[in-house]
Amino acid sequence: MVKEFGIFIDGKWNDASGKEFFETVNPATGEVLARFARGNAADVDRAVASAVRGYRVWKEMPAPMRGEVLLRAALALERGKEELASLVTREMGKILSEGRGEVQEAIDFFKYMAGEGRRMFGETTPSELPDKFNLTVRLPKGPVGMITPWNFPVSIPSWKMGAALISGCSVVLKPATDTPYCAARFVEMISEAGFPPGVINLVPGTGAEVGSPLINHPSIRAISFTGGVATGREVYTAGARRLIQVHLELGGKNPVIVMDDANLDLAVEGVLFGAFGTSGQRCTATSRLIVHESVFGKITEMLAARVEKLRVGNPSDESVDMGPVINRKAKESIMGYIDIGRKEDGHVIAGGGSLEDGEYARGNYIQPTMIETRHGSRISTEEIFGPVLSVIKVKDYAEAVSVANGVQYGLSSAIYTMDVNRAFQAIRQLESGITYINAPTIGAEIHLPFGGVKNTGTGGREAGSSAIEEFTELKSVFIDYSDRLQKAQIDTESRLKETMSESGGA
Ligand code: UN1
């Protein structure tokens, strides 16, 4: 019998309202890992009611004290790191070193946000009137909802939750249906820190049955969503109807430009990691390699040789370089794109096949694939979210930048060059929220803002110093200690006249 989970409210697991369950499986082996209640609108109501109760207590706790609880949560994650990392690998399918990296990201972020409890900076500014003091403070938005994807089943919930919690919000999390177990263990571990009951809540289930009622619940004051563009649009529209803030973190079609003066060995290592790490299933994955024509033959040959040697297999085996993709449907969609690439006159440089036999029979495996294509083809512009790298030849830097920018997305970008002037130009000219110089498009550090431009989002940033903006409201405060009625704009004008005449009008 595998473990069964209901909904997490009031600080503990409870039975869900309905009787239906769904299974979460290991994408490498098909093994069933756990069963989760299929949440519904009644469960969302219960979770939000719990979040409203939790909020009343949590918001009254001074932010540095909230930080103390977050620090304890980070330490709990540190103790559970190996267990959680191995669960990430078994449920999501990324290799173990990446599973560990993901949990580390959550630990680091909670530590960083714990410190934010002692910052939460506002502004103080002079008043236009005497004996008056002006400042701003940050206050929590209220109970907030988060809808998170399967590709970073621990760290994305941790980014959203860490920032929301330090801000004083309570949260209701709807994790992806492919990876609820990681989210459940994450919530259990951080709960060891002693959050007041109701501050953290989790309802498993589908977007239609849980996500939608969550966005539409009148007590939910903001929504944070990471996922695809089509769903992002629906989330945004639903949030707009309620006039609540919606943070969206959507797709990418991230380019690596390799210039003629690049260190090619370094570029090959970077592209391998960026394109095939996490089987290409990162929003930040390198999905386009844009190469100067004078090094095109050389680098594609070097890369293809390395790609053919990547060991694909069960990601729990530490000698494996690349695991499976998340599920059957994803595999079909990615294989469909490889087909589209071929039909668009793409030339398959490496891989291109599905892996079905022997050790691959029960998982969702695909060969790491490189396809030479032209800018504008479907595989060069649409997000594939799998281990497929489109390779595009360009004649110079100007064309490289125009190809790099010629897509609807703008999350991450990179350029390999030894020319410092080029590098600085690229920082300005590449349309993306993140740019790397001589490093791959993946692996952002948690203390810098994370997010994108164009269809990648709506302009907000997660993580970094800006993380709490998503979950706080700024309040402007005017403190008048003059003991008389002072009228801004009106008294200011007369005071100004007085001062001018006293000083002789000069
Ligand atoms: C994502 O794929 O949605 O920068 C997040 C990176 C990781 C996070 C990726 N730190 O690749």
PDB file of C-alpha atoms in Angstrom, residues 127-130 132 480 482-499:
ATOM      1  CA  SER A 127       7.639  66.543   4.560  1.00  0.00           C
ATOM      2  CA  GLU A 128       6.750  69.748   2.747  1.00  0.00           C
ATOM      3  CA  LEU A 129       5.434  71.048   6.085  1.00  0.00           C
ATOM      4  CA  PRO A 130       7.200  71.699   9.391  1.00  0.00           C
ATOM      5  CA  LYS A 132       5.638  66.533  10.113  1.00  0.00           C
ATOM      6  CA  ASP A 480       1.944  65.471  11.996  1.00  0.00           C
ATOM      7  CA  SER A 482       2.727  70.279  14.956  1.00  0.00           C
ATOM      8  CA  ASP A 483      -0.484  70.214  17.018  1.00  0.00           C
ATOM      9  CA  ARG A 484      -2.341  72.254  14.420  1.00  0.00           C
ATOM     10  CA  LEU A 485      -4.110  71.534  11.161  1.00  0.00           C
ATOM     11  CA  GLN A 486      -1.572  71.817   8.352  1.00  0.00           C
ATOM     12  CA  LYS A 487      -2.769  71.644   4.799  1.00  0.00           C
ATOM     13  CA  ALA A 488      -0.334  70.147   2.287  1.00  0.00           C
ATOM     14  CA  GLN A 489      -0.239  71.981  -1.055  1.00  0.00           C
ATOM     15  CA  ILE A 490      -2.255  74.883   0.409  1.00  0.00           C
ATOM     16  CA  ASP A 491      -0.192  75.818   3.470  1.00  0.00           C
ATOM     17  CA  THR A 492       2.957  74.940   1.570  1.00  0.00           C
ATOM     18  CA  GLU A 493       2.257  77.645  -0.976  1.00  0.00           C
ATOM     19  CA  SER A 494       1.672  80.355   1.631  1.00  0.00           C
ATOM     20  CA  ARG A 495       4.756  79.280   3.633  1.00  0.00           C
ATOM     21  CA  LEU A 496       6.830  79.508   0.478  1.00  0.00           C
ATOM     22  CA  LYS A 497       5.588  83.064  -0.199  1.00  0.00           C
ATOM     23  CA  GLU A 498       6.346  84.056   3.425  1.00  0.00           C
ATOM     24  CA  THR A 499       9.881  82.695   3.246  1.00  0.00           C
TER      25      THR A 499
END
